[in-house]
């Protein structure tokens, strides 16, 4: 597997990342469990614990460079799973719709590939316009019904973290998880004082899986870049895909730190308190660690049951985050949203969040207004401001000519790319728009965002935004 080691060496380069505005709480030092338990070999998982904490590209790639066979094997598994699933999907095409089994096969295949693939599948489950109704319905199960890991391993993790056996925390008679997500599973339990709680336990192999999958993406992209340079005679020039991969990995590594999730939940609620209808579960810090998280149990129902009445507040909360508060829930699928009897929307799972700078929020607000007004010259200018295209090409302005193209049809010669910071935001709004469109085909997320866009435009925080407002008065 010499090629795998060479590819790993090729991608072991430093990248410049923007510092996070908040400091990630350090993960507590927990002695790694050893031996085998359930389906996990903790002796093999223990070395990966040194990667826990903030995402560190160089550290991960250096660590995995010493394990090229692990990377090569994973690449083989992904390739064979993709081919097997594609062949089965095509073979089932001639079967009567009511007898098809390919939807379940697709779901199981994606679930088997781990957290990164599940995140993609969850997003696609809200977009029947992209993957079709059949695939969409099959993938919805990835929101709360992934493949569970053994209760034996979950309870052992609790015992490791809290120093007590699971009956001391969980209510008698409850032995199966209430929900299974990509990185962990949730049990309904009770404290000694009788409070109903939700206990989220991280998959023992989550850190290893994320590290290996990230390395696979990095290796594949490094090889693609080399092929591109050889085939085209020039470097790839339509955005830094490597930085996009790093951004996704950074977000998932944050999800692995449950201490940070508790901090995120408190900040998210505070940022949207002005709406009056957004709530989050209360966290129990005395029963939480970096790998086990305990919150109050929220009685309610998944939002989909009352979506026609809850669509507006959910959309309002998400769009207000984008252009007003700058702290966005990046994983708002149906399994992470609940509607209480009093009409409040409860957001769950705050591991994957995204921050938006003030000047970017103002550009988004301007872009929303320009899109609704069909002001393509301004919209093209916004593309430049948010980093979706370069300002000039060949010494001449690009956005002026692009505005003309937007009035007709986009041409391939206009190099548009997605800035890495936008990736999680796109996931948020692809999901939100997809959920809404299934109930209301005429739902327009830009119209829903307009009040917040106007509010942001009238209360700018950046020097350029202030200057723009003064110039328009």
Short mmCIF file of C-alpha atoms in Angstrom, two decimals:
data_model
loop_
_atom_site.label_atom_id
_atom_site.label_comp_id
_atom_site.label_asym_id
_atom_site.label_seq_id
_atom_site.Cartn_x
_atom_site.Cartn_y
_atom_site.Cartn_z
CA UNK A 1 0.00 0.00 0.00
CA UNK A 2 2.88 2.34 -0.75
CA UNK A 3 0.58 4.63 -2.74
CA UNK A 4 -1.52 5.31 0.34
CA UNK A 5 1.52 6.41 2.34
CA UNK A 6 2.68 8.64 -0.51
CA UNK A 7 -0.77 10.19 -0.85
CA UNK A 8 -0.90 10.86 2.88
CA UNK A 9 2.47 12.58 2.71
CA UNK A 10 1.24 14.70 -0.19
CA UNK A 11 -1.68 16.07 1.78
CA UNK A 12 0.19 16.65 5.05
CA UNK A 13 0.39 20.38 4.53
CA UNK A 14 -0.54 23.25 6.80
CA UNK A 15 -3.69 25.26 6.12
CA UNK A 16 -4.71 28.65 7.46
CA UNK A 17 -7.98 28.53 9.39
CA UNK A 18 -9.93 31.37 10.92
CA UNK A 19 -9.74 31.41 14.74
CA UNK A 20 -13.00 30.59 16.49
CA UNK A 21 -14.57 33.41 18.44
CA UNK A 22 -15.04 31.17 21.48
CA UNK A 23 -12.54 28.86 23.07
CA UNK A 24 -13.47 25.20 22.98
CA UNK A 25 -13.60 23.83 26.52
CA UNK A 26 -10.82 21.26 26.96
CA UNK A 27 -11.92 17.64 26.93
CA UNK A 28 -11.40 16.03 30.33
CA UNK A 29 -8.64 13.46 30.56
CA UNK A 30 -10.41 10.09 30.73
CA UNK A 31 -8.33 6.94 30.90
CA UNK A 32 -9.09 4.98 27.70
CA UNK A 33 -10.93 1.69 28.24
CA UNK A 34 -9.03 -1.39 27.13
CA UNK A 35 -10.02 -4.85 25.94
CA UNK A 36 -13.07 -5.88 23.94
CA UNK A 37 -16.63 -4.97 24.80
CA UNK A 38 -19.62 -5.64 22.58
CA UNK A 39 -18.63 -4.96 18.98
CA UNK A 40 -15.71 -2.69 19.89
CA UNK A 41 -12.03 -3.45 20.38
CA UNK A 42 -10.96 -0.66 22.72
CA UNK A 43 -7.29 -1.56 22.41
CA UNK A 44 -7.49 -0.52 18.74
CA UNK A 45 -9.57 2.57 19.49
CA UNK A 46 -7.41 3.87 22.35
CA UNK A 47 -4.60 5.40 20.19
CA UNK A 48 -7.14 7.65 18.42
CA UNK A 49 -8.01 9.38 21.69
CA UNK A 50 -4.94 11.59 21.22
CA UNK A 51 -6.83 13.24 18.33
CA UNK A 52 -9.73 14.28 20.56
CA UNK A 53 -10.24 18.02 20.94
CA UNK A 54 -10.09 20.77 18.34
CA UNK A 55 -9.60 19.76 14.71
CA UNK A 56 -5.89 19.70 13.81
CA UNK A 57 -5.21 18.84 10.18
CA UNK A 58 -1.48 18.24 10.54
CA UNK A 59 -1.90 16.11 13.65
CA UNK A 60 -4.55 13.90 12.05
CA UNK A 61 -2.70 13.39 8.78
CA UNK A 62 0.57 12.73 10.58
CA UNK A 63 -1.16 10.17 12.79
CA UNK A 64 -2.86 8.45 9.85
CA UNK A 65 0.34 8.50 7.74
CA UNK A 66 1.57 5.82 10.12
CA UNK A 67 -1.53 3.73 9.31
CA UNK A 68 -1.75 3.63 5.49
CA UNK A 69 -3.39 0.20 5.49
CA UNK A 70 -6.30 1.55 7.55
CA UNK A 71 -6.84 4.33 4.99
CA UNK A 72 -6.50 2.02 2.00
CA UNK A 73 -8.96 -0.46 3.48
CA UNK A 74 -11.48 2.28 4.19
CA UNK A 75 -11.23 3.61 0.63
CA UNK A 76 -11.90 0.09 -0.62
CA UNK A 77 -14.96 -0.28 1.63
CA UNK A 78 -16.42 3.04 0.45
CA UNK A 79 -15.84 2.22 -3.23
CA UNK A 80 -17.32 -1.27 -2.97
CA UNK A 81 -20.33 -0.03 -0.98
CA UNK A 82 -21.03 2.65 -3.58
CA UNK A 83 -20.83 0.18 -6.46
CA UNK A 84 -22.94 -2.46 -4.74
CA UNK A 85 -25.64 0.05 -3.82
CA UNK A 86 -25.72 1.61 -7.29
CA UNK A 87 -26.01 -1.80 -8.95
CA UNK A 88 -28.80 -2.87 -6.59
CA UNK A 89 -30.69 0.38 -7.16
CA UNK A 90 -30.57 -0.04 -10.92
CA UNK A 91 -31.50 -3.72 -10.72
CA UNK A 92 -34.60 -2.90 -8.64
CA UNK A 93 -35.85 -0.39 -11.21
CA UNK A 94 -37.98 -3.00 -13.00
CA UNK A 95 -39.64 -4.15 -9.75
CA UNK A 96 -43.12 -2.88 -8.90
CA UNK A 97 -42.85 0.15 -6.58
CA UNK A 98 -44.70 -1.57 -3.73
CA UNK A 99 -42.24 -4.48 -3.79
CA UNK A 100 -38.99 -2.54 -4.04
CA UNK A 101 -36.40 -2.92 -1.30
CA UNK A 102 -33.75 -0.60 -2.67
CA UNK A 103 -34.72 2.30 -0.42
CA UNK A 104 -33.85 0.34 2.69
CA UNK A 105 -30.67 -0.90 1.06
CA UNK A 106 -29.63 2.69 0.27
CA UNK A 107 -30.31 3.78 3.84
CA UNK A 108 -28.40 0.86 5.33
CA UNK A 109 -25.47 1.40 2.98
CA UNK A 110 -25.13 5.06 3.95
CA UNK A 111 -25.52 4.26 7.65
CA UNK A 112 -22.80 1.62 7.39
CA UNK A 113 -20.30 4.21 6.16
CA UNK A 114 -20.43 6.22 9.36
CA UNK A 115 -21.09 9.77 10.57
CA UNK A 116 -19.85 11.76 7.57
CA UNK A 117 -22.02 9.83 5.11
CA UNK A 118 -24.98 9.94 7.50
CA UNK A 119 -24.72 13.76 7.66
CA UNK A 120 -24.93 13.91 3.87
CA UNK A 121 -27.83 11.45 3.85
CA UNK A 122 -29.76 13.46 6.45
CA UNK A 123 -29.50 16.57 4.30
CA UNK A 124 -30.58 14.72 1.15
CA UNK A 125 -33.55 13.22 3.02
CA UNK A 126 -35.16 16.68 2.92
CA UNK A 127 -34.57 17.20 -0.80
CA UNK A 128 -36.85 15.01 -2.93
CA UNK A 129 -36.23 17.53 -5.71
CA UNK A 130 -32.61 16.38 -5.78
CA UNK A 131 -32.75 12.64 -5.06
CA UNK A 132 -36.39 11.72 -5.73
CA UNK A 133 -39.26 10.82 -3.39
CA UNK A 134 -38.28 7.17 -3.01
CA UNK A 135 -34.72 7.85 -1.87
CA UNK A 136 -35.88 10.80 0.23
CA UNK A 137 -38.34 8.70 2.24
CA UNK A 138 -35.78 5.96 2.79
CA UNK A 139 -33.15 8.40 4.03
CA UNK A 140 -35.48 10.05 6.58
CA UNK A 141 -34.78 7.15 8.94
CA UNK A 142 -31.20 8.40 9.23
CA UNK A 143 -32.47 11.32 11.33
CA UNK A 144 -33.30 9.24 14.41
CA UNK A 145 -33.06 5.55 13.50
CA UNK A 146 -29.47 4.78 12.59
CA UNK A 147 -27.82 1.48 13.39
CA UNK A 148 -27.50 1.31 17.17
CA UNK A 149 -24.41 0.12 18.98
CA UNK A 150 -24.70 -2.28 21.88
CA UNK A 151 -26.22 -1.23 25.19
CA UNK A 152 -23.33 -3.04 26.85
CA UNK A 153 -20.84 -0.58 25.35
CA UNK A 154 -23.08 2.43 26.04
CA UNK A 155 -23.57 1.54 29.71
CA UNK A 156 -19.86 0.85 30.10
CA UNK A 157 -19.13 4.33 28.74
CA UNK A 158 -21.50 5.82 31.33
CA UNK A 159 -19.79 3.85 34.08
CA UNK A 160 -16.38 5.07 32.90
CA UNK A 161 -17.50 8.69 32.80
CA UNK A 162 -19.58 8.85 35.99
CA UNK A 163 -18.04 6.12 38.10
CA UNK A 164 -21.37 4.37 38.59
CA UNK A 165 -23.38 1.59 37.03
CA UNK A 166 -26.15 2.51 34.60
CA UNK A 167 -29.11 1.52 36.87
CA UNK A 168 -28.04 4.38 39.12
CA UNK A 169 -28.98 6.84 36.39
CA UNK A 170 -31.45 5.16 34.05
CA UNK A 171 -35.02 4.45 35.08
CA UNK A 172 -35.82 0.77 35.69
CA UNK A 173 -37.09 -1.11 32.68
CA UNK A 174 -35.58 1.20 30.05
CA UNK A 175 -32.91 -0.65 28.18
CA UNK A 176 -33.16 0.44 24.54
CA UNK A 177 -32.15 3.80 23.02
CA UNK A 178 -34.95 6.26 22.31
CA UNK A 179 -33.08 7.66 19.29
CA UNK A 180 -29.94 6.74 17.38
CA UNK A 181 -27.98 9.48 15.61
CA UNK A 182 -24.82 9.40 13.53
CA UNK A 183 -22.36 10.02 16.37
CA UNK A 184 -24.23 8.59 19.35
CA UNK A 185 -27.53 7.39 20.76
CA UNK A 186 -29.98 8.75 23.31
CA UNK A 187 -31.52 6.93 26.27
CA UNK A 188 -34.46 8.10 28.32
CA UNK A 189 -33.65 7.83 31.99
CA UNK A 190 -34.27 9.41 35.37
CA UNK A 191 -32.14 10.97 38.08
CA UNK A 192 -32.24 9.86 41.71
CA UNK A 193 -34.50 12.86 42.30
CA UNK A 194 -37.01 11.57 39.75
CA UNK A 195 -36.30 14.04 36.92
CA UNK A 196 -36.75 12.59 33.44
CA UNK A 197 -33.58 13.03 31.44
CA UNK A 198 -32.15 12.32 28.00
CA UNK A 199 -28.69 10.74 28.12
CA UNK A 200 -26.69 10.94 24.90
CA UNK A 201 -23.77 8.52 24.69
CA UNK A 202 -21.12 8.92 22.00
CA UNK A 203 -20.27 5.96 19.77
CA UNK A 204 -17.00 4.47 21.03
CA UNK A 205 -15.62 4.39 17.48
CA UNK A 206 -16.89 7.83 16.42
CA UNK A 207 -13.52 9.57 16.74
CA UNK A 208 -11.71 6.88 14.79
CA UNK A 209 -14.31 6.82 12.02
CA UNK A 210 -14.28 10.59 11.57
CA UNK A 211 -10.47 10.73 11.52
CA UNK A 212 -10.19 7.94 8.95
CA UNK A 213 -12.95 9.34 6.73
CA UNK A 214 -11.42 12.82 6.83
CA UNK A 215 -8.08 11.36 5.77
CA UNK A 216 -9.75 9.48 2.91
CA UNK A 217 -11.33 12.70 1.63
CA UNK A 218 -8.00 14.52 1.93
CA UNK A 219 -6.13 11.75 0.09
CA UNK A 220 -8.68 11.51 -2.71
CA UNK A 221 -8.73 15.28 -3.19
CA UNK A 222 -4.92 15.46 -3.26
CA UNK A 223 -4.91 12.84 -6.01
CA UNK A 224 -7.65 14.70 -7.91
CA UNK A 225 -5.63 17.92 -7.74
CA UNK A 226 -2.56 16.15 -9.12
CA UNK A 227 -4.63 14.58 -11.90
CA UNK A 228 -6.19 17.96 -12.70
CA UNK A 229 -2.78 19.64 -12.92
CA UNK A 230 -1.49 16.85 -15.15
CA UNK A 231 -4.58 16.80 -17.38
CA UNK A 232 -5.17 20.55 -17.62
CA UNK A 233 -1.63 21.79 -17.19
CA UNK A 234 -2.75 24.15 -14.43
CA UNK A 235 -3.83 23.98 -10.80
CA UNK A 236 -7.50 23.63 -9.89
CA UNK A 237 -8.81 27.19 -9.72
CA UNK A 238 -12.49 26.96 -8.77
CA UNK A 239 -12.27 27.16 -5.03
CA UNK A 240 -10.22 25.34 -2.41
CA UNK A 241 -12.00 22.01 -2.03
CA UNK A 242 -9.39 20.96 0.50
CA UNK A 243 -10.43 23.84 2.74
CA UNK A 244 -14.07 22.84 2.32
CA UNK A 245 -13.23 19.32 3.53
CA UNK A 246 -11.35 20.85 6.47
CA UNK A 247 -14.39 22.98 7.34
CA UNK A 248 -16.67 19.94 7.46
CA UNK A 249 -14.17 17.98 9.53
CA UNK A 250 -13.76 20.93 11.92
CA UNK A 251 -17.53 20.98 12.49
CA UNK A 252 -17.74 17.24 13.12
CA UNK A 253 -14.81 17.33 15.55
CA UNK A 254 -16.72 20.00 17.47
CA UNK A 255 -19.69 17.63 17.57
CA UNK A 256 -17.52 15.07 19.31
CA UNK A 257 -17.01 17.46 22.24
CA UNK A 258 -20.20 17.36 24.31
CA UNK A 259 -18.83 20.05 26.66
CA UNK A 260 -18.87 22.45 23.73
CA UNK A 261 -22.41 21.39 22.81
CA UNK A 262 -23.69 22.54 26.20
CA UNK A 263 -22.00 25.92 25.73
CA UNK A 264 -23.48 26.22 22.22
CA UNK A 265 -27.01 25.46 23.42
CA UNK A 266 -26.92 28.22 26.03
CA UNK A 267 -25.56 30.75 23.53
CA UNK A 268 -28.11 29.77 20.86
CA UNK A 269 -31.05 30.21 23.22
CA UNK A 270 -29.77 33.56 24.46
CA UNK A 271 -29.25 34.81 20.91
CA UNK A 272 -32.89 34.08 19.97
CA UNK A 273 -34.63 34.94 23.25
CA UNK A 274 -36.07 38.05 21.60
CA UNK A 275 -38.31 35.83 19.43
CA UNK A 276 -40.14 34.44 22.46
CA UNK A 277 -40.80 30.98 21.02
CA UNK A 278 -37.39 29.28 20.86
CA UNK A 279 -36.28 26.92 23.60
CA UNK A 280 -33.53 24.37 24.25
CA UNK A 281 -33.28 21.55 26.80
CA UNK A 282 -31.74 22.34 30.18
CA UNK A 283 -28.33 20.71 30.51
CA UNK A 284 -27.23 18.86 33.65
CA UNK A 285 -23.49 19.59 33.92
CA UNK A 286 -23.03 17.28 36.91
CA UNK A 287 -24.10 14.36 34.68
CA UNK A 288 -22.28 15.44 31.52
CA UNK A 289 -18.77 14.94 30.18
CA UNK A 290 -17.09 15.32 26.80
CA UNK A 291 -18.52 11.93 25.72
CA UNK A 292 -21.80 11.61 27.65
CA UNK A 293 -24.35 14.43 27.71
CA UNK A 294 -27.41 14.63 29.97
CA UNK A 295 -30.31 17.06 29.51
CA UNK A 296 -33.89 17.32 30.64
CA UNK A 297 -36.28 15.09 28.69
CA UNK A 298 -38.46 17.23 26.41
CA UNK A 299 -42.02 15.91 26.03
CA UNK A 300 -43.45 16.75 22.65
CA UNK A 301 -43.58 15.53 19.14
CA UNK A 302 -41.54 15.80 16.00
CA UNK A 303 -42.33 18.97 14.17
CA UNK A 304 -43.51 17.21 11.02
CA UNK A 305 -46.84 16.32 12.69
CA UNK A 306 -47.83 19.99 12.96
CA UNK A 307 -45.63 21.47 10.29
CA UNK A 308 -48.26 23.75 8.69
CA UNK A 309 -48.54 25.68 11.98
CA UNK A 310 -44.90 25.43 13.04
CA UNK A 311 -43.30 26.24 9.69
CA UNK A 312 -43.26 29.99 10.29
CA UNK A 313 -41.54 30.04 13.71
CA UNK A 314 -38.97 27.42 12.73
CA UNK A 315 -38.11 29.26 9.52
CA UNK A 316 -38.09 32.59 11.33
CA UNK A 317 -35.64 31.29 13.93
CA UNK A 318 -33.25 29.87 11.33
CA UNK A 319 -33.32 32.90 9.06
CA UNK A 320 -32.94 35.29 12.01
CA UNK A 321 -29.82 33.36 12.94
CA UNK A 322 -28.39 33.87 9.47
CA UNK A 323 -28.77 37.63 9.13
CA UNK A 324 -29.22 38.89 12.71
CA UNK A 325 -27.46 36.84 15.37
CA UNK A 326 -24.78 35.12 13.30
CA UNK A 327 -24.99 31.88 15.32
CA UNK A 328 -26.69 29.25 13.16
CA UNK A 329 -27.91 25.74 13.97
CA UNK A 330 -26.27 23.74 11.18
CA UNK A 331 -28.20 20.49 11.69
CA UNK A 332 -31.94 21.40 11.71
CA UNK A 333 -33.41 18.15 10.39
CA UNK A 334 -36.74 16.87 11.70
CA UNK A 335 -35.14 14.72 14.37
CA UNK A 336 -33.60 17.83 15.96
CA UNK A 337 -36.79 19.93 16.09
CA UNK A 338 -39.75 19.46 18.42
CA UNK A 339 -42.96 21.37 18.96
CA UNK A 340 -44.30 21.79 22.49
CA UNK A 341 -47.96 22.13 23.41
CA UNK A 342 -47.46 25.83 24.18
CA UNK A 343 -46.27 26.44 20.60
CA UNK A 344 -42.60 26.81 21.44
CA UNK A 345 -40.07 25.29 19.07
CA UNK A 346 -37.40 23.26 20.84
CA UNK A 347 -34.07 22.85 19.07
CA UNK A 348 -31.99 19.78 19.92
CA UNK A 349 -28.38 18.78 19.25
CA UNK A 350 -25.99 21.74 19.23
CA UNK A 351 -22.82 20.00 18.18
CA UNK A 352 -22.80 21.30 14.62
CA UNK A 353 -23.06 25.10 14.61
CA UNK A 354 -21.91 27.85 12.25
CA UNK A 355 -20.86 31.43 12.90
CA UNK A 356 -21.38 34.30 10.47
CA UNK A 357 -19.37 37.53 10.64
CA UNK A 358 -21.23 40.85 10.74
CA UNK A 359 -20.12 42.01 7.30
CA UNK A 360 -21.17 38.68 5.79
CA UNK A 361 -24.59 38.91 7.47
CA UNK A 362 -25.04 42.36 5.96
CA UNK A 363 -24.06 41.03 2.54
CA UNK A 364 -26.56 38.18 2.92
CA UNK A 365 -29.26 40.68 3.86
CA UNK A 366 -28.45 42.77 0.80
CA UNK A 367 -28.46 39.67 -1.38
CA UNK A 368 -31.89 38.58 -0.12
CA UNK A 369 -33.39 41.99 -0.89
CA UNK A 370 -31.69 42.07 -4.30
CA UNK A 371 -32.90 38.58 -5.17
CA UNK A 372 -36.54 39.40 -4.37
CA UNK A 373 -36.30 42.70 -6.24
CA UNK A 374 -34.55 41.02 -9.21
CA UNK A 375 -31.75 43.55 -8.81
CA UNK A 376 -29.07 41.43 -10.43
CA UNK A 377 -26.38 44.09 -10.47
CA UNK A 378 -26.51 44.31 -6.68
CA UNK A 379 -26.77 40.53 -6.38
CA UNK A 380 -23.64 40.10 -8.46
CA UNK A 381 -21.85 42.60 -6.23
CA UNK A 382 -22.89 40.54 -3.20
CA UNK A 383 -21.40 37.41 -4.80
CA UNK A 384 -18.09 39.22 -4.83
CA UNK A 385 -18.43 40.47 -1.24
CA UNK A 386 -19.15 37.05 0.25
CA UNK A 387 -16.28 35.42 -1.62
CA UNK A 388 -18.28 33.45 -4.18
CA UNK A 389 -16.24 34.96 -7.02
CA UNK A 390 -13.08 36.99 -7.46
CA UNK A 391 -13.35 40.76 -7.83
CA UNK A 392 -11.47 41.02 -11.08
CA UNK A 393 -10.27 38.90 -13.94
CA UNK A 394 -7.72 40.17 -16.40
CA UNK A 395 -7.79 43.58 -14.76
CA UNK A 396 -11.49 44.20 -15.44
CA UNK A 397 -14.53 44.02 -13.23
CA UNK A 398 -16.32 40.68 -13.26
CA UNK A 399 -19.50 41.40 -11.38
CA UNK A 400 -20.74 44.00 -13.85
CA UNK A 401 -20.67 41.52 -16.70
CA UNK A 402 -22.02 38.79 -14.46
CA UNK A 403 -25.09 40.93 -13.75
CA UNK A 404 -25.89 40.82 -17.45
CA UNK A 405 -25.51 37.05 -17.48
CA UNK A 406 -27.81 36.66 -14.45
CA UNK A 407 -30.58 38.36 -16.40
CA UNK A 408 -30.38 35.54 -18.90
CA UNK A 409 -28.56 32.31 -18.22
CA UNK A 410 -25.46 31.56 -16.19
CA UNK A 411 -22.52 30.57 -18.34
CA UNK A 412 -19.90 28.02 -17.35
CA UNK A 413 -17.19 30.55 -17.98
CA UNK A 414 -18.17 32.48 -14.83
CA UNK A 415 -16.20 30.76 -12.12
CA UNK A 416 -18.57 30.58 -9.16
CA UNK A 417 -17.54 28.64 -6.09
CA UNK A 418 -18.76 28.07 -2.55
CA UNK A 419 -16.61 29.69 0.16
CA UNK A 420 -15.81 27.08 2.83
CA UNK A 421 -17.52 29.08 5.59
CA UNK A 422 -20.79 28.81 3.63
CA UNK A 423 -20.85 25.04 3.58
CA UNK A 424 -22.66 24.48 6.88
CA UNK A 425 -25.00 27.39 6.13
CA UNK A 426 -25.95 25.76 2.84
CA UNK A 427 -26.67 22.52 4.69
CA UNK A 428 -28.94 24.39 7.09
CA UNK A 429 -31.01 26.04 4.41
CA UNK A 430 -31.10 23.10 2.02
CA UNK A 431 -32.62 21.15 4.91
CA UNK A 432 -35.00 23.91 6.02
CA UNK A 433 -36.23 24.69 2.52
CA UNK A 434 -36.69 21.00 1.76
CA UNK A 435 -38.81 20.40 4.88
CA UNK A 436 -41.02 23.40 4.13
CA UNK A 437 -41.44 22.61 0.43
CA UNK A 438 -42.83 19.16 1.21
CA UNK A 439 -45.83 20.82 2.87
CA UNK A 440 -45.97 24.10 0.95
CA UNK A 441 -44.56 23.88 -2.60
CA UNK A 442 -44.76 27.67 -2.85
CA UNK A 443 -42.62 28.24 0.24
CA UNK A 444 -40.00 30.92 -0.46
CA UNK A 445 -37.18 31.09 2.04
CA UNK A 446 -36.12 34.50 0.70
CA UNK A 447 -39.53 36.00 1.45
CA UNK A 448 -39.39 34.45 4.92
CA UNK A 449 -35.97 36.06 5.43
CA UNK A 450 -36.94 39.51 4.17
CA UNK A 451 -38.04 41.04 7.54
CA UNK A 452 -34.73 40.08 9.11
CA UNK A 453 -32.83 41.28 6.06
CA UNK A 454 -34.49 44.69 6.35
CA UNK A 455 -33.80 44.81 10.07
CA UNK A 456 -30.13 43.99 9.50
CA UNK A 457 -29.86 46.62 6.75
CA UNK A 458 -31.30 49.28 9.09
CA UNK A 459 -28.98 48.32 11.96
CA UNK A 460 -25.58 47.64 10.37
CA UNK A 461 -22.53 46.86 12.48
CA UNK A 462 -19.72 46.96 9.91
CA UNK A 463 -18.18 50.26 8.71
CA UNK A 464 -19.24 49.51 5.14
CA UNK A 465 -22.80 48.75 6.23
CA UNK A 466 -22.99 52.00 8.17
CA UNK A 467 -21.66 53.93 5.17
CA UNK A 468 -24.18 52.25 2.87
CA UNK A 469 -27.08 53.11 5.18
CA UNK A 470 -25.99 56.74 5.51
CA UNK A 471 -25.64 57.00 1.76
CA UNK A 472 -29.19 55.79 1.24
CA UNK A 473 -30.78 58.21 3.72
#
